[in-house]
Coordinates of C-alpha atoms in Angstrom, one line a residue:
M1 CA 0.0 0.0 0.0
S2 CA 1.4 3.4 -1.0
S3 CA 1.7 6.1 1.5
S4 CA 0.1 8.3 -1.0
R5 CA -3.1 7.1 0.0
F6 CA -2.8 8.8 3.5
S7 CA -3.7 12.4 3.8
P8 CA -1.0 15.1 3.1
A9 CA -0.5 15.7 6.7
L10 CA 0.7 12.3 7.2
Q11 CA 3.1 12.5 4.2
A12 CA 4.9 15.5 5.9
S13 CA 8.7 15.5 5.8
D14 CA 8.9 14.5 9.5
L15 CA 6.5 11.7 9.3
N16 CA 8.4 9.7 6.6
D17 CA 9.6 6.2 6.8
F18 CA 13.4 7.1 7.3
I19 CA 14.8 5.4 10.2
A20 CA 18.1 7.1 11.2
P21 CA 21.1 5.0 12.1
S22 CA 20.9 3.5 15.5
Q23 CA 17.3 4.5 15.9
D24 CA 15.3 1.4 16.9
C25 CA 11.4 0.9 16.6
I26 CA 9.6 1.2 19.9
V27 CA 8.6 -2.5 19.5
S28 CA 12.0 -4.2 20.0
L29 CA 12.6 -7.9 19.2
N30 CA 14.2 -8.3 22.7
K31 CA 13.2 -5.8 25.5
N32 CA 15.8 -7.2 28.0
S33 CA 18.9 -6.6 26.1
A34 CA 20.6 -4.5 23.7
A35 CA 21.4 -5.5 20.1
S36 CA 23.8 -8.4 19.5
R37 CA 27.4 -7.5 20.2
L38 CA 30.6 -8.5 18.9
P39 CA 33.2 -8.3 21.7
I40 CA 36.8 -8.7 20.4
K41 CA 39.4 -10.0 22.9
K42 CA 42.9 -10.5 21.6
K43 CA 42.6 -12.7 18.6
Q44 CA 39.4 -14.5 19.6
V45 CA 36.2 -13.3 18.2
V46 CA 33.0 -14.2 20.3
V47 CA 29.6 -13.7 18.8
S48 CA 26.7 -13.4 21.0
T49 CA 23.3 -14.8 19.6
K50 CA 20.1 -15.9 20.8
P51 CA 17.8 -18.7 19.6
P52 CA 15.2 -17.9 17.0
E53 CA 11.9 -16.4 18.4
E54 CA 8.4 -15.7 17.3
S55 CA 8.2 -12.9 14.7
V56 CA 7.3 -9.6 16.2
K57 CA 4.3 -7.8 14.8
I58 CA 3.9 -4.0 14.9
S59 CA 0.4 -2.8 15.3
L60 CA -1.0 0.6 14.3
K61 CA -1.5 1.4 18.0
D62 CA 2.5 1.1 18.3
C63 CA 3.1 3.4 15.6
L64 CA 0.7 6.1 16.6
A65 CA 3.0 6.2 19.9
C66 CA 6.1 6.6 17.8
S67 CA 7.3 10.0 16.1
G68 CA 9.2 7.9 13.5
C69 CA 7.7 6.2 10.3
I70 CA 4.1 5.2 9.6
T71 CA 4.9 3.3 6.4
S72 CA 7.9 1.1 7.1
A73 CA 5.7 -1.9 8.3
E74 CA 2.6 -1.1 6.4
T75 CA 1.8 -4.6 5.3
V76 CA 1.8 -5.8 9.0
M77 CA 0.1 -2.8 10.4
L78 CA -3.0 -2.8 8.3
E79 CA -3.6 -6.6 8.3
K80 CA -6.5 -6.0 10.6
Q81 CA -8.0 -3.3 8.6
S82 CA -8.3 -5.0 5.2
L83 CA -11.1 -6.3 3.0
D84 CA -10.0 -9.8 3.3
D85 CA -10.1 -9.5 7.1
F86 CA -13.7 -8.2 6.9
V87 CA -14.8 -11.0 4.9
T88 CA -13.2 -13.4 7.5
R89 CA -14.8 -11.7 10.4
I90 CA -18.2 -12.1 8.9
N91 CA -17.8 -15.8 9.1
S92 CA -16.4 -15.7 12.7
G93 CA -19.7 -15.9 14.6
K94 CA -19.5 -12.3 15.7
T95 CA -22.4 -10.0 15.1
V96 CA -21.1 -7.7 12.3
I97 CA -22.4 -4.0 12.0
V98 CA -21.4 -1.6 9.1
S99 CA -21.6 2.1 9.4
V100 CA -21.4 4.0 6.1
S101 CA -20.3 7.8 5.8
P102 CA -22.2 10.0 3.5
Q103 CA -19.1 10.8 1.7
S104 CA -18.5 7.2 0.7
R105 CA -22.3 7.1 -0.5
A106 CA -21.7 10.1 -2.6
S107 CA -18.5 8.6 -4.1
L108 CA -20.4 5.4 -5.0
A109 CA -23.4 7.1 -6.4
A110 CA -21.3 9.2 -8.7
F111 CA -19.5 6.1 -10.0
F112 CA -22.7 4.2 -10.6
G113 CA -24.8 7.1 -11.7
L114 CA -27.4 6.3 -8.9
S115 CA -29.0 8.3 -6.2
Q116 CA -27.7 8.2 -2.6
S117 CA -30.7 6.5 -1.3
Q118 CA -30.2 3.8 -4.0
V119 CA -26.7 3.3 -3.3
F120 CA -27.5 3.0 0.4
R121 CA -30.3 0.6 0.0
K122 CA -28.1 -1.7 -2.4
L123 CA -25.1 -1.6 0.0
T124 CA -27.6 -2.7 2.8
A125 CA -28.7 -5.6 0.5
L126 CA -25.2 -6.6 -0.4
F127 CA -23.7 -6.5 3.2
K128 CA -26.8 -8.4 4.6
S129 CA -26.4 -11.1 2.0
M130 CA -23.0 -11.6 3.3
G131 CA -24.1 -11.9 6.9
V132 CA -23.9 -8.4 8.3
K133 CA -26.6 -7.7 10.9
A134 CA -27.2 -4.1 10.4
V135 CA -26.0 -1.2 8.2
Y136 CA -26.3 2.3 9.6
D137 CA -25.6 5.9 8.5
T138 CA -22.7 8.0 10.2
S139 CA -24.9 11.1 9.4
S140 CA -26.6 10.3 12.7
S141 CA -23.5 10.2 14.7
R142 CA -22.2 13.4 12.8
D143 CA -25.4 15.2 14.1
L144 CA -24.4 14.1 17.6
A145 CA -20.8 15.3 17.1
L146 CA -22.2 18.7 15.9
I147 CA -24.3 19.2 18.9
E148 CA -21.4 18.4 21.3
A149 CA -19.2 20.8 19.2
C150 CA -21.8 23.7 19.2
N151 CA -22.0 23.3 23.2
E152 CA -18.3 23.3 23.4
F153 CA -17.6 26.4 21.2
I154 CA -20.2 28.3 23.5
S155 CA -18.4 27.3 26.5
R156 CA -15.0 28.0 25.3
Y157 CA -16.1 31.5 23.8
K158 CA -17.6 32.5 27.1
L159 CA -14.7 31.3 29.0
S160 CA -12.3 33.0 26.6
Q161 CA -13.9 36.4 27.5
L162 CA -12.9 35.8 31.0
S163 CA -9.4 34.2 30.6
S164 CA -6.5 34.7 28.5
D165 CA -4.8 31.3 29.7
K166 CA -4.3 29.0 26.8
E167 CA -5.7 25.9 28.8
V168 CA -8.0 23.1 27.4
G169 CA -11.4 24.4 27.4
T170 CA -10.6 28.1 27.3
S171 CA -8.5 28.6 24.1
L172 CA -9.7 30.1 20.8
P173 CA -9.8 29.6 18.0
V174 CA -11.2 26.1 18.4
L175 CA -9.9 23.9 15.7
S176 CA -12.2 21.1 14.4
S177 CA -11.2 17.4 15.3
A178 CA -13.0 15.3 12.8
C179 CA -9.9 14.8 10.6
P180 CA -7.6 12.0 11.8
G181 CA -4.8 13.1 9.4
W182 CA -4.7 16.5 10.9
I183 CA -4.8 15.2 14.5
C184 CA -2.0 12.9 14.0
Y185 CA 0.2 15.6 12.5
A186 CA -0.7 18.0 15.2
E187 CA 0.2 15.5 17.9
K188 CA 3.5 14.3 16.4
T189 CA 4.5 17.6 14.8
L190 CA 3.1 20.5 16.4
G191 CA 2.8 19.3 20.0
S192 CA 1.5 20.9 23.1
Y193 CA 1.3 24.5 21.8
I194 CA -1.5 23.5 19.3
L195 CA -3.3 20.8 21.0
P196 CA -5.3 23.0 23.6
Y197 CA -7.0 24.6 20.6
I198 CA -8.2 21.3 19.3
S199 CA -12.0 20.6 19.8
S200 CA -12.4 17.6 22.1
V201 CA -15.2 16.2 20.4
K202 CA -14.8 12.7 18.7
S203 CA -15.3 12.3 15.0
P204 CA -18.4 11.0 13.7
Q205 CA -16.7 7.5 13.1
Q206 CA -15.7 7.3 16.7
V207 CA -19.2 8.7 17.9
I208 CA -21.1 6.0 16.2
G209 CA -18.5 3.5 17.5
A210 CA -19.1 4.5 21.0
A211 CA -22.9 4.6 20.4
I212 CA -22.8 1.2 19.2
K213 CA -20.3 -0.5 21.6
H214 CA -21.5 1.5 24.7
H215 CA -25.3 1.8 24.2
M216 CA -26.9 0.0 21.2
V217 CA -25.5 -3.4 22.1
E218 CA -27.9 -3.4 25.1
K219 CA -30.8 -2.8 22.8
L220 CA -29.6 -5.6 20.6
G221 CA -29.2 -8.0 23.6
L222 CA -25.3 -8.4 23.0
K223 CA -22.1 -7.7 24.6
P224 CA -19.7 -5.2 23.3
Y225 CA -17.0 -7.8 22.5
D226 CA -19.5 -9.9 20.6
V227 CA -19.9 -7.0 18.1
Y228 CA -17.4 -6.4 15.1
H229 CA -18.0 -2.9 14.0
V230 CA -17.0 -1.7 10.4
T231 CA -17.1 1.7 9.1
V232 CA -16.9 2.6 5.4
M233 CA -15.0 6.1 5.2
P234 CA -13.5 8.2 2.5
C235 CA -10.1 8.3 4.0
Y236 CA -7.1 6.0 4.8
D237 CA -6.3 8.0 7.8
K238 CA -9.6 6.7 9.5
K239 CA -7.9 3.3 9.9
L240 CA -5.2 5.1 12.0
E241 CA -7.8 6.8 14.1
A242 CA -9.8 3.5 14.9
V243 CA -6.8 2.1 16.6
R244 CA -6.1 5.0 19.0
G245 CA -5.7 3.6 22.5
D246 CA -8.2 6.4 23.8
F247 CA -10.9 4.5 21.8
V248 CA -10.3 1.1 23.4
F249 CA -12.0 0.0 26.7
S250 CA -12.4 -3.2 28.9
V251 CA -15.4 -5.3 29.5
E252 CA -15.1 -8.2 31.6
E253 CA -11.3 -8.2 31.3
K254 CA -11.8 -8.1 27.4
E255 CA -10.5 -5.5 25.2
V256 CA -13.0 -3.8 23.2
T257 CA -12.5 -1.3 20.3
E258 CA -15.3 1.3 19.4
V259 CA -14.5 0.6 15.6
D260 CA -12.9 -2.5 14.7
S261 CA -12.1 -2.1 11.2
V262 CA -12.3 0.6 8.5
L263 CA -12.8 0.1 4.8
T264 CA -12.4 2.8 2.3
T265 CA -14.8 3.6 -0.4
G266 CA -12.4 2.1 -3.0
E267 CA -12.2 -1.2 -1.0
V268 CA -16.1 -1.4 -0.9
L269 CA -16.0 -0.9 -4.7
D270 CA -13.4 -3.8 -4.9
L271 CA -15.9 -5.9 -2.8
I272 CA -18.7 -5.1 -5.2
Q273 CA -16.7 -6.0 -8.3
S274 CA -15.4 -9.2 -6.8
K275 CA -19.1 -10.3 -6.3
S276 CA -19.6 -10.3 -9.9
V277 CA -23.1 -8.5 -9.5
D278 CA -24.7 -5.8 -11.5
F279 CA -24.8 -3.2 -8.6
K280 CA -27.0 -0.8 -10.7
T281 CA -29.7 -3.4 -11.1
M282 CA -29.4 -5.4 -8.0
E283 CA -32.4 -5.6 -5.5
E284 CA -32.5 -3.0 -2.5
S285 CA -33.1 -3.7 1.0
P286 CA -35.0 -1.1 3.6
L287 CA -32.8 0.9 5.6
D288 CA -32.0 0.2 9.3
R289 CA -33.6 3.3 10.8
L290 CA -32.2 2.8 14.4
L291 CA -29.0 4.8 13.7
T292 CA -29.7 6.1 10.1
N293 CA -30.9 9.6 9.2
V294 CA -34.0 8.6 7.1
D295 CA -37.6 10.1 7.4
D296 CA -40.9 8.3 7.3
G297 CA -41.0 8.8 3.4
G298 CA -37.7 6.9 2.9
H299 CA -35.6 10.2 2.3
L300 CA -32.2 10.7 3.6
Y301 CA -31.5 14.0 5.7
G302 CA -28.6 15.6 7.4
V303 CA -26.3 18.9 7.3
S304 CA -24.7 20.3 4.1
G305 CA -21.0 20.4 3.9
G306 CA -18.9 17.5 2.3
S307 CA -16.4 17.7 5.4
G308 CA -19.2 17.6 8.0
G309 CA -20.7 21.1 8.0
Y310 CA -18.8 22.0 11.3
A311 CA -18.0 25.7 10.5
E312 CA -21.5 26.3 9.1
T313 CA -23.6 24.7 12.0
I314 CA -21.5 26.0 14.7
F315 CA -21.6 29.5 13.2
R316 CA -25.3 29.7 12.9
Y317 CA -25.7 28.1 16.4
A318 CA -23.4 30.7 17.9
A319 CA -25.0 33.7 16.0
R320 CA -28.2 32.7 17.7
A321 CA -27.0 31.7 21.2
L322 CA -24.5 34.4 21.6
F323 CA -25.9 37.4 19.6
N324 CA -29.6 36.6 19.1
R325 CA -29.3 36.7 15.2
E326 CA -31.1 34.0 13.2
I327 CA -29.2 33.6 9.9
E328 CA -31.4 32.7 7.0
G329 CA -30.2 31.2 3.6
P330 CA -26.8 30.1 2.7
L331 CA -23.7 31.5 4.6
D332 CA -21.6 34.2 2.5
F333 CA -18.2 32.4 2.7
K334 CA -15.6 34.6 1.2
I335 CA -12.7 32.9 -0.7
L336 CA -9.4 34.1 0.4
R337 CA -6.1 32.7 -0.8
N338 CA -7.9 29.9 -2.8
S339 CA -11.0 27.9 -2.7
D340 CA -9.9 25.8 0.0
F341 CA -9.3 28.8 2.4
R342 CA -12.5 30.7 3.1
E343 CA -14.1 32.8 5.9
V344 CA -17.5 34.0 6.8
T345 CA -18.1 36.8 9.2
L346 CA -21.2 38.0 11.5
E347 CA -21.5 41.7 12.0
V348 CA -23.6 43.2 14.8
E349 CA -24.2 47.0 14.4
G350 CA -21.4 47.3 11.8
R351 CA -18.8 45.4 14.1
P352 CA -17.5 41.9 13.5
V353 CA -18.3 39.8 16.3
L354 CA -17.8 36.2 14.9
K355 CA -15.2 35.1 12.3
F356 CA -15.1 31.4 11.1
A357 CA -12.9 30.0 8.5
L358 CA -12.8 26.8 6.4
C359 CA -9.1 25.4 6.1
Y360 CA -8.6 22.5 3.8
G361 CA -5.1 21.1 2.6
F362 CA -1.6 21.0 4.3
R363 CA -0.5 24.4 2.8
N364 CA -3.4 26.4 4.2
L365 CA -3.2 24.2 7.5
Q366 CA 0.4 25.3 7.9
N367 CA -0.5 28.9 7.5
I368 CA -3.3 28.7 10.2
V369 CA -0.9 27.0 12.6
R370 CA 1.7 29.7 12.2
K371 CA -1.0 32.5 12.9
V372 CA -2.1 30.6 16.0
K373 CA 1.5 30.1 17.2
M374 CA 2.0 33.9 16.8
G375 CA -1.2 34.9 18.5
K376 CA -2.5 36.5 15.4
C377 CA -5.3 34.3 14.3
E378 CA -8.3 36.4 14.0
Y379 CA -10.9 33.5 14.0
Q380 CA -12.8 32.0 16.6
F381 CA -13.5 28.5 14.9
I382 CA -11.7 26.8 12.1
E383 CA -12.9 23.7 10.2
V384 CA -9.7 22.0 9.4
M385 CA -9.3 19.1 6.9
A386 CA -5.8 17.8 5.9
C387 CA -7.0 16.9 2.3
P388 CA -7.5 19.6 -0.4
S389 CA -11.2 20.1 -1.0
G390 CA -11.9 18.2 2.2
C391 CA -13.3 14.7 2.9
L392 CA -15.0 14.4 -0.5
N393 CA -11.5 14.2 -1.8
G394 CA -10.3 11.7 0.7
G395 CA -7.5 9.3 -0.4
G396 CA -9.8 6.3 -0.1
Q397 CA -12.4 7.6 -2.4
I398 CA -13.0 6.3 -6.0
K399 CA -10.5 7.6 -8.3
P400 CA -11.5 9.9 -11.5
A401 CA -12.7 8.0 -14.5
K402 CA -10.6 8.0 -17.6
G403 CA -10.5 11.5 -19.1
Q404 CA -12.0 12.8 -16.0
S405 CA -9.9 15.4 -14.0
P406 CA -9.7 15.4 -10.2
K407 CA -11.3 19.0 -10.3
D408 CA -14.2 17.7 -12.3
L409 CA -14.7 14.7 -10.0
I410 CA -14.8 16.9 -7.0
Q411 CA -17.5 19.1 -8.7
Q412 CA -19.4 16.1 -9.5
L413 CA -19.2 14.9 -5.9
E414 CA -20.2 18.2 -4.4
G415 CA -23.4 18.0 -6.6
V416 CA -24.2 14.5 -5.8
Y417 CA -23.4 14.8 -2.0
M418 CA -26.8 16.6 -1.1
Q419 CA -28.9 14.7 -3.7
D420 CA -31.2 11.8 -3.2
G421 CA -34.1 10.7 -5.3
L422 CA -33.9 10.5 -9.3
A423 CA -35.9 12.7 -11.3
S424 CA -37.0 12.5 -15.0
V425 CA -33.9 14.2 -16.7
C426 CA -34.2 17.9 -16.1
D427 CA -30.7 19.2 -16.0
F428 CA -29.0 18.0 -19.2
N429 CA -26.2 19.2 -21.4
F430 CA -28.1 21.6 -23.7
I431 CA -25.1 22.3 -25.8
F432 CA -24.8 18.8 -26.7
L433 CA -28.5 18.6 -27.6
L434 CA -28.1 21.7 -29.9
T435 CA -25.5 19.8 -32.0
H436 CA -27.5 16.7 -32.4
S437 CA -29.0 17.3 -35.8
S438 CA -31.6 14.6 -36.0
F439 CA -33.3 15.6 -32.7
M440 CA -33.1 19.3 -33.6
S441 CA -34.4 19.1 -37.0
N442 CA -37.5 17.2 -35.8
F443 CA -38.2 19.5 -33.0
S444 CA -37.6 22.6 -35.4
A445 CA -40.2 21.1 -37.8
I446 CA -42.9 20.8 -35.0
L447 CA -42.2 24.5 -34.0
L448 CA -42.4 25.6 -37.7
Q449 CA -45.7 24.0 -38.3
L450 CA -47.1 25.5 -35.0
S451 CA -46.0 28.9 -36.1
C452 CA -48.3 28.8 -39.2
S453 CA -51.4 28.6 -37.1
L454 CA -53.5 31.7 -35.7
L455 CA -53.7 29.5 -32.5
T456 CA -50.0 29.1 -32.1
L457 CA -49.6 31.3 -29.0
Y458 CA -52.7 29.8 -27.5
I459 CA -51.4 26.2 -28.1
L460 CA -47.9 27.0 -27.0
L461 CA -49.1 28.4 -23.6
N462 CA -51.6 25.7 -22.9
L463 CA -49.1 22.9 -23.9
A464 CA -46.0 24.3 -22.4
V465 CA -46.0 21.6 -19.7
I466 CA -46.5 18.8 -22.1
A467 CA -44.2 20.2 -24.5
T468 CA -41.4 20.6 -21.9
R469 CA -42.1 17.0 -20.6
T470 CA -41.9 15.5 -24.1
F471 CA -38.7 17.5 -24.9
L472 CA -37.0 16.2 -21.9
L473 CA -38.2 12.6 -22.6
V474 CA -36.9 12.7 -26.1
A475 CA -33.7 14.6 -24.8
S476 CA -32.9 11.6 -22.8
H477 CA -32.3 9.4 -25.6
Y478 CA -29.8 11.7 -27.3
M479 CA -27.8 12.3 -24.1
L480 CA -24.3 10.9 -23.4
P481 CA -24.0 9.2 -20.2
L482 CA -24.0 12.3 -18.0
T483 CA -24.4 12.8 -14.2
L484 CA -28.1 12.9 -13.6
N485 CA -29.7 15.8 -11.7
L486 CA -31.4 14.5 -8.7
V487 CA -34.4 16.6 -7.7
N488 CA -35.4 15.0 -4.3
Q489 CA -32.2 16.3 -2.4
V490 CA -31.1 15.1 1.0
S491 CA -33.1 17.3 3.3
V492 CA -30.8 19.9 5.1
S493 CA -31.9 19.5 8.7
N494 CA -30.9 21.0 12.2
P495 CA -28.8 18.5 14.1
F496 CA -30.7 19.5 17.2
D497 CA -33.9 18.4 15.8
N498 CA -32.7 14.9 14.8
P499 CA -35.0 12.4 16.5
I500 CA -32.1 9.9 16.8
A501 CA -29.9 12.4 18.5
K502 CA -32.7 13.3 20.9
R503 CA -33.5 9.6 21.7
L504 CA -29.7 9.0 22.5
Y505 CA -29.6 12.1 24.9
D506 CA -32.8 10.9 26.5
D507 CA -31.7 7.2 27.1
W508 CA -28.0 7.5 27.4
L509 CA -26.2 10.9 27.2
V510 CA -28.7 13.1 29.3
Q511 CA -27.8 16.4 27.6
P512 CA -25.1 18.1 25.7
G513 CA -21.9 18.6 27.6
S514 CA -23.2 16.3 30.4
D515 CA -20.6 14.1 32.3
N516 CA -22.0 11.1 30.1
A517 CA -21.4 13.1 26.8
K518 CA -18.0 14.1 27.8
R519 CA -17.3 10.4 28.7
Y520 CA -18.6 8.9 25.5
L521 CA -18.4 11.5 23.0
H522 CA -15.1 13.6 23.9
T523 CA -11.5 12.5 23.8
Q524 CA -8.1 13.9 24.6
Y525 CA -4.9 14.4 22.6
H526 CA -1.2 13.5 23.3
P527 CA 1.9 15.2 22.1
V528 CA 4.5 12.8 20.8
V529 CA 8.1 13.3 21.9
K530 CA 10.5 13.9 19.1
S531 CA 13.0 11.2 18.2
V532 CA 16.4 11.1 16.6
T533 CA 14.5 9.9 13.5
S534 CA 12.9 13.5 13.0
Q535 CA 16.1 15.1 13.8
L536 CA 18.1 13.3 11.2
Q537 CA 15.4 13.1 8.6
N538 CA 17.5 15.2 6.1
W539 CA 20.6 13.0 6.2

């Protein structure tokens, strides 16, 4: 596996796989002795050796605790994060639950030319045919994360007005925490001066992991260690996040992980293709509504924003909670240095009172970090993502088709992301239709005949709807395979109105910011001490 699949932050110069001379891995073959020695006494050479021992395996957890390589032992590290292991686990007797991210749904929808609802229902059918117990949607856990993030921001903002100390819980700006590539980079490279600014709220992946392993297992009549929880994500870095020690707990002296395995969108596509089925025509299954954002009509709902909508959701909430301002319509994000660096401002009586930013990509990230370090950052909240264009452009997403540029694919995914049900084609390539002579000649002939009649205007007005529908129907036969416009969009909803979130707070978490919420939905970060590897990286 190439390291290029990880986010740019994890490919930074001081996170490479160069191991300097005399720099040992933290998992040594023999923890009780140093390396084998060759003592020379007079003319006699004595070689100290030990009998062969069992091979040592390096886990992802070990590598997260090290400031050296992340790619030297990839094949060993990722052996429990693979498609083969997923298939094996299905047949192991454990209850397998799969949680699918909306970004992965969008990528598969764009690839197959389907709606998100169709993709989700077909994935549900595919996974259940393999023996999976339930298939959920991480949009529900994202709403929980957003609620906690809103509550956290208000608390930090108020505390920041009273204190200038850069302690956890008081520091501004708040930096989002949903991107594991950014978190790993911050811990290994930036250290203690930046970590207090990072939100303590878990990512949607880990929130749904906590909900399943700490709460939902009881409703299913299972033990946490009897459930094998798999997520489908747009990002390889999510594999690293899943094995963090902070997301492991013990039940009856058994170690339990909130998320046991992560499959990328591309790996799920490999699974589909390995089954030799026509995914576009395969039957669909009803969605599991227990942890899925789907309404009574079967339509998906959630927040807008391909990277989770953190900045927009918190901005609207803060404007209302702090300044009694209700913001209607889309936010006016101003593009700064590039499209991956944007800001939005709330003014009250001509004075800016809130300033949020979107910061995607490693280059923009470095600029923000520099400003924070110098104490010159003007933002109260920053949505940080390591990948340019955010999560829709994650390294685990399906790659562009032949002849399609990455930029075109991102634009396509952004269009598909908030779209749900298929319509008769109503957004088509009009320029292409104009160049199709057989279609245009027939249509022009009809118009010419109608224009000769005294009743032309009346007929055109009364038959406008019929003519338009006929036009679109015929047009669909002359179109190249283009992305279909989807009229029934994914409904944009307020996370605080989510019935799933309300139920989880009532039955489990009590309220936003409660002790239970902090225990299960929040985490902490750990600066990694620099090693000789980092210091000698440029040898």
